Amino acid sequence: MIRRILVVAEREVRETVLRRAFLMVLLTPLGMLVMVLALAVALPALVTWLGPSVEPASVLEVCPPSLVEPVRAGLPEWRIETCGAVERSTLDARVTLDDDGRVHVQVRHRDDTVALVRAVDHAVLAEQLHEAGVDPTALEQASREVVAEGWREDRAELAELRGAILGTGVSVLLFLALLIAGQQVLMATLEEKGNRVIEILLGAVGPGELFVGKLAGQLVVALVFAASWGIPALLLVPLVGLWIGPVTVLEIALFLIVDLVGWMALTAGVGSLLSDLGEARQAVGRAMPLMLALVFVGWGVASFPELPMSRALGVLPPTCAFAMPVLLVSNAPPPQWQVALAMSSTLAMAAITVWFGRALFRLGLLLRSRPPDLRTLLRWLRSS
Amino acid sequence: MESVVELRGVSKRFGSTRALRGLDLDVRPGAIVGLLGPNGSGKTTLMRMLLALLLPDEGEVRVLGRSRVDEVKHRVGYLPEDRGLYKDMKVGPFLIFMGMLRGLSRGEATRRTTRWLERMELADKVREACGGLSRGQQQRIQTIAALIHEPDLLILDEPYSGLDPMLRRMLADVFLEQHRRGCTLVLSTHLMHFAEEVCDHVVMLHRGEKVVDGTLHELRAREVTGTLICEPASHGADPAPIEALPAVEELRRDGFRWRVRLRADADPSEVLAQAARAVPLVRAEVERASLEDLFVRVVREREAS
């Protein structure tokens, strides 16, 4: 029996993971990671390349020569020439003194004006003070402004923000994993029914073995998918100053596995009752609000983890399956007893959905007519 | 000897429709049993019960000595009426997968896949996707999937439907090979003349009830008519010497053949010998009712009663 389950599971993994569409899904996060890293490496060079045209070594023409030294003191990295010493086309800026004693600063690009004017102004002032017999340093000390700076305790806010970001990331990852896995199971079940290969399979294995094998195979597929998104995310998290501990990663992985098993069992059961793609789309459409509601729950819990409501959502079924992994990465992680309670609730829910999904699967596999209504379905389940 | 298939008082209902009613059936080892009957008579329901795809509302089903059929599925081959393949899966991996599901190792399943594809003239298709094959090729792949593990019991639901004569003959030969190997065959068909060629035991179903159950030999012996079919050696031969025989009531031309109706008290085998002596014949036989005639007669009798 175990061997047959493994054979079914192996086929599910091979035939799903090796499909071009799935490979694209797997490669997307890796591609994004490579892009982010490439951007991180290339960004400084890019900034330099796109940077201001007036660089430290730019040419500044200063007239008259008496201004050269003070300006050089204010702009030590500039190449400073006296009047007429350089070609006009190579000039980046020019400082001249008119007959009225006003200093003019001309620059090639307006962006450079502020820094240059400030430096020249400073230099000219120093020179004027010097000529007036005033020590510029003494004057500067005597006229030093009182600078008032605000300071606030933002570490708590930062931690909250980090928790919210991580929590939202975890809930999005869970949502995507459940969405993709559910879709895979639904389509795989529907394909077997639609191709009529299901009866050949059932001639070789029991429906229970087929169900468990399919679930095991698709679980591996879903974990490969989750790893392809989760591992790059874990690598990126420290780069932006965040951190998730290995125990927390393990706990989230456990919740993910149990969530996937329960959800996929239900999807396989529902998928077996459907006959074509149109019915499948309808079913996915009906499930989507529920899935999106889970994302909102995740976002809410991630944003306000300390609220009693968030704590309750984290331990009570059915939301605990989704909310507890989010709470685990929040800035106020729950105590261990709450984690254990949430895991027990999630396991119990998964057991119920697996039982229900298996019963539906057995009933629906050979069904050729339209899906039954809920009343008929319950009657069938009772009689089976 | 223990029956390969044993049904006792099996009934099945789908909503208000009774698919099977109190059915009893025994299939002996090495038999080729034909389940005959029109569409909706319960043949497919019965076959699905043999594989526990459906469970009876009442009664008991035992296959290869077990009432838990899932335990012996690896000894059963099944070709369902609704045939299908994974469209994107390649032929070779599909057959290896089916072999492994039936308990073969990967190596053994690979060896048998190669051998069977050669036997079915499909060796060059091993790397092609199943969905790209023609209908006849797909049917051969499905047949290999049912046989690859050399089952003790082979259940074939309408195995010849939609096939051309060449392919039908090829598959019939394959099934008979399996029978010679010791495999018991249960096949359903509504092509009664084909069942007459292949089966040695016939079960007829009508509206979920068994109306005939016996060996082909018994049924044929029971359905002897009082008519001889004679085919003269020459086209212009004169039938008068046969018409003159005392046991002959009437002779009627039927194309190249003569249909000779005998008197009620006549011994057909004796008249056959006399006719052969009277006129040179290339063929002479006692006419028997076909399975179709038998079926129609039985059903009419039941409906009348």
PDB file of C-alpha atoms in Angstrom, chain B residues 149-259:
ATOM      1  CA  HIS B 149       1.603  -7.174 -14.788  1.00  0.00           C
ATOM      2  CA  GLU B 150       0.312 -10.511 -16.204  1.00  0.00           C
ATOM      3  CA  PRO B 151      -2.909 -10.566 -14.182  1.00  0.00           C
ATOM      4  CA  ASP B 152      -4.793 -13.656 -13.025  1.00  0.00           C
ATOM      5  CA  LEU B 153      -8.103 -12.019 -13.855  1.00  0.00           C
ATOM      6  CA  LEU B 154      -8.701  -9.692 -16.779  1.00  0.00           C
ATOM      7  CA  ILE B 155     -11.823  -7.530 -16.800  1.00  0.00           C
ATOM      8  CA  LEU B 156     -12.550  -5.963 -20.186  1.00  0.00           C
ATOM      9  CA  ASP B 157     -15.460  -3.574 -20.596  1.00  0.00           C
ATOM     10  CA  GLU B 158     -16.440  -3.352 -24.292  1.00  0.00           C
ATOM     11  CA  PRO B 159     -12.863  -4.055 -25.440  1.00  0.00           C
ATOM     12  CA  TYR B 160     -13.669  -4.016 -29.153  1.00  0.00           C
ATOM     13  CA  SER B 161     -15.891  -0.970 -29.434  1.00  0.00           C
ATOM     14  CA  GLY B 162     -14.811   1.528 -32.078  1.00  0.00           C
ATOM     15  CA  LEU B 163     -11.993  -0.631 -33.464  1.00  0.00           C
ATOM     16  CA  ASP B 164     -11.284  -1.557 -37.070  1.00  0.00           C
ATOM     17  CA  PRO B 165     -11.295  -5.304 -37.901  1.00  0.00           C
ATOM     18  CA  MET B 166      -7.490  -5.583 -38.003  1.00  0.00           C
ATOM     19  CA  LEU B 167      -7.050  -4.050 -34.568  1.00  0.00           C
ATOM     20  CA  ARG B 168      -9.969  -6.040 -33.203  1.00  0.00           C
ATOM     21  CA  ARG B 169      -8.300  -9.233 -34.388  1.00  0.00           C
ATOM     22  CA  MET B 170      -4.951  -8.182 -32.927  1.00  0.00           C
ATOM     23  CA  LEU B 171      -6.465  -7.517 -29.498  1.00  0.00           C
ATOM     24  CA  ALA B 172      -8.526 -10.715 -29.595  1.00  0.00           C
ATOM     25  CA  ASP B 173      -5.294 -12.654 -30.228  1.00  0.00           C
ATOM     26  CA  VAL B 174      -3.616 -10.887 -27.307  1.00  0.00           C
ATOM     27  CA  PHE B 175      -6.530 -11.728 -24.977  1.00  0.00           C
ATOM     28  CA  LEU B 176      -6.513 -15.358 -26.096  1.00  0.00           C
ATOM     29  CA  GLU B 177      -2.751 -15.502 -25.427  1.00  0.00           C
ATOM     30  CA  GLN B 178      -3.461 -14.329 -21.897  1.00  0.00           C
ATOM     31  CA  HIS B 179      -6.126 -17.005 -21.574  1.00  0.00           C
ATOM     32  CA  ARG B 180      -3.680 -19.684 -22.682  1.00  0.00           C
ATOM     33  CA  ARG B 181      -1.283 -18.394 -20.009  1.00  0.00           C
ATOM     34  CA  GLY B 182      -3.962 -19.232 -17.442  1.00  0.00           C
ATOM     35  CA  CYS B 183      -5.714 -15.886 -17.076  1.00  0.00           C
ATOM     36  CA  THR B 184      -9.468 -15.799 -16.510  1.00  0.00           C
ATOM     37  CA  LEU B 185     -11.295 -13.306 -18.719  1.00  0.00           C
ATOM     38  CA  VAL B 186     -14.533 -11.466 -18.008  1.00  0.00           C
ATOM     39  CA  LEU B 187     -15.540  -9.272 -20.921  1.00  0.00           C
ATOM     40  CA  SER B 188     -18.622  -7.304 -21.702  1.00  0.00           C
ATOM     41  CA  THR B 189     -19.859  -6.576 -25.176  1.00  0.00           C
ATOM     42  CA  HIS B 190     -23.030  -5.826 -26.991  1.00  0.00           C
ATOM     43  CA  LEU B 191     -21.522  -7.399 -30.156  1.00  0.00           C
ATOM     44  CA  MET B 192     -23.013 -10.826 -29.566  1.00  0.00           C
ATOM     45  CA  HIS B 193     -21.489 -12.451 -32.653  1.00  0.00           C
ATOM     46  CA  PHE B 194     -18.039 -11.530 -31.344  1.00  0.00           C
ATOM     47  CA  ALA B 195     -18.834 -13.057 -27.979  1.00  0.00           C
ATOM     48  CA  GLU B 196     -19.792 -16.271 -29.772  1.00  0.00           C
ATOM     49  CA  GLU B 197     -16.315 -16.420 -31.316  1.00  0.00           C
ATOM     50  CA  VAL B 198     -14.339 -15.694 -28.151  1.00  0.00           C
ATOM     51  CA  CYS B 199     -16.287 -16.720 -25.036  1.00  0.00           C
ATOM     52  CA  ASP B 200     -16.838 -20.156 -23.607  1.00  0.00           C
ATOM     53  CA  HIS B 201     -19.386 -18.978 -21.035  1.00  0.00           C
ATOM     54  CA  VAL B 202     -22.116 -16.423 -21.501  1.00  0.00           C
ATOM     55  CA  VAL B 203     -24.089 -14.376 -18.981  1.00  0.00           C
ATOM     56  CA  MET B 204     -26.875 -12.219 -20.313  1.00  0.00           C
ATOM     57  CA  LEU B 205     -28.200  -9.267 -18.352  1.00  0.00           C
ATOM     58  CA  HIS B 206     -31.413  -7.392 -18.896  1.00  0.00           C
ATOM     59  CA  ARG B 207     -32.423  -4.434 -16.727  1.00  0.00           C
ATOM     60  CA  GLY B 208     -30.064  -5.527 -13.996  1.00  0.00           C
ATOM     61  CA  GLU B 209     -31.220  -9.132 -13.918  1.00  0.00           C
ATOM     62  CA  LYS B 210     -29.453 -12.224 -15.142  1.00  0.00           C
ATOM     63  CA  VAL B 211     -31.573 -13.827 -17.867  1.00  0.00           C
ATOM     64  CA  VAL B 212     -29.124 -16.421 -19.232  1.00  0.00           C
ATOM     65  CA  ASP B 213     -26.105 -18.094 -17.633  1.00  0.00           C
ATOM     66  CA  GLY B 214     -24.411 -21.068 -19.250  1.00  0.00           C
ATOM     67  CA  THR B 215     -21.583 -22.356 -21.370  1.00  0.00           C
ATOM     68  CA  LEU B 216     -21.732 -21.544 -25.052  1.00  0.00           C
ATOM     69  CA  HIS B 217     -21.902 -25.272 -25.774  1.00  0.00           C
ATOM     70  CA  GLU B 218     -24.967 -25.720 -23.534  1.00  0.00           C
ATOM     71  CA  LEU B 219     -26.712 -22.711 -25.021  1.00  0.00           C
ATOM     72  CA  ARG B 220     -26.059 -23.828 -28.576  1.00  0.00           C
ATOM     73  CA  ALA B 221     -27.316 -27.335 -27.861  1.00  0.00           C
ATOM     74  CA  ARG B 222     -30.463 -25.846 -26.351  1.00  0.00           C
ATOM     75  CA  GLU B 223     -31.088 -23.579 -29.304  1.00  0.00           C
ATOM     76  CA  VAL B 224     -30.970 -26.088 -32.186  1.00  0.00           C
ATOM     77  CA  THR B 225     -33.654 -25.218 -34.771  1.00  0.00           C
ATOM     78  CA  GLY B 226     -35.362 -27.709 -37.082  1.00  0.00           C
ATOM     79  CA  THR B 227     -33.576 -26.312 -40.135  1.00  0.00           C
ATOM     80  CA  LEU B 228     -30.539 -27.395 -42.165  1.00  0.00           C
ATOM     81  CA  ILE B 229     -28.320 -25.021 -44.121  1.00  0.00           C
ATOM     82  CA  CYS B 230     -26.909 -26.621 -47.280  1.00  0.00           C
ATOM     83  CA  GLU B 231     -24.559 -25.091 -49.830  1.00  0.00           C
ATOM     84  CA  PRO B 232     -24.336 -27.103 -53.101  1.00  0.00           C
ATOM     85  CA  ALA B 233     -20.952 -27.738 -54.752  1.00  0.00           C
ATOM     86  CA  SER B 234     -22.189 -26.292 -58.078  1.00  0.00           C
ATOM     87  CA  HIS B 235     -24.333 -23.215 -58.561  1.00  0.00           C
ATOM     88  CA  GLY B 236     -26.875 -24.930 -60.881  1.00  0.00           C
ATOM     89  CA  ALA B 237     -27.331 -28.056 -58.761  1.00  0.00           C
ATOM     90  CA  ASP B 238     -30.845 -29.483 -58.536  1.00  0.00           C
ATOM     91  CA  PRO B 239     -32.248 -29.609 -54.957  1.00  0.00           C
ATOM     92  CA  ALA B 240     -34.991 -32.126 -55.855  1.00  0.00           C
ATOM     93  CA  PRO B 241     -33.219 -35.186 -54.327  1.00  0.00           C
ATOM     94  CA  ILE B 242     -33.141 -33.402 -50.971  1.00  0.00           C
ATOM     95  CA  GLU B 243     -36.709 -32.135 -51.269  1.00  0.00           C
ATOM     96  CA  ALA B 244     -37.728 -35.739 -51.881  1.00  0.00           C
ATOM     97  CA  LEU B 245     -36.341 -36.969 -48.566  1.00  0.00           C
ATOM     98  CA  PRO B 246     -39.232 -38.055 -46.265  1.00  0.00           C
ATOM     99  CA  ALA B 247     -38.034 -35.987 -43.290  1.00  0.00           C
ATOM    100  CA  VAL B 248     -37.975 -32.751 -45.311  1.00  0.00           C
ATOM    101  CA  GLU B 249     -40.997 -30.487 -45.031  1.00  0.00           C
ATOM    102  CA  GLU B 250     -39.835 -27.555 -47.153  1.00  0.00           C
ATOM    103  CA  LEU B 251     -36.721 -26.369 -49.066  1.00  0.00           C
ATOM    104  CA  ARG B 252     -36.185 -22.681 -49.749  1.00  0.00           C
ATOM    105  CA  ARG B 253     -33.437 -21.013 -51.766  1.00  0.00           C
ATOM    106  CA  ASP B 254     -31.506 -18.352 -49.868  1.00  0.00           C
ATOM    107  CA  GLY B 255     -28.884 -16.954 -52.270  1.00  0.00           C
ATOM    108  CA  PHE B 256     -26.321 -19.692 -52.904  1.00  0.00           C
ATOM    109  CA  ARG B 257     -27.687 -21.662 -49.966  1.00  0.00           C
ATOM    110  CA  TRP B 258     -30.709 -23.877 -49.390  1.00  0.00           C
ATOM    111  CA  ARG B 259     -32.626 -23.659 -46.151  1.00  0.00           C
TER     112      ARG B 259
END
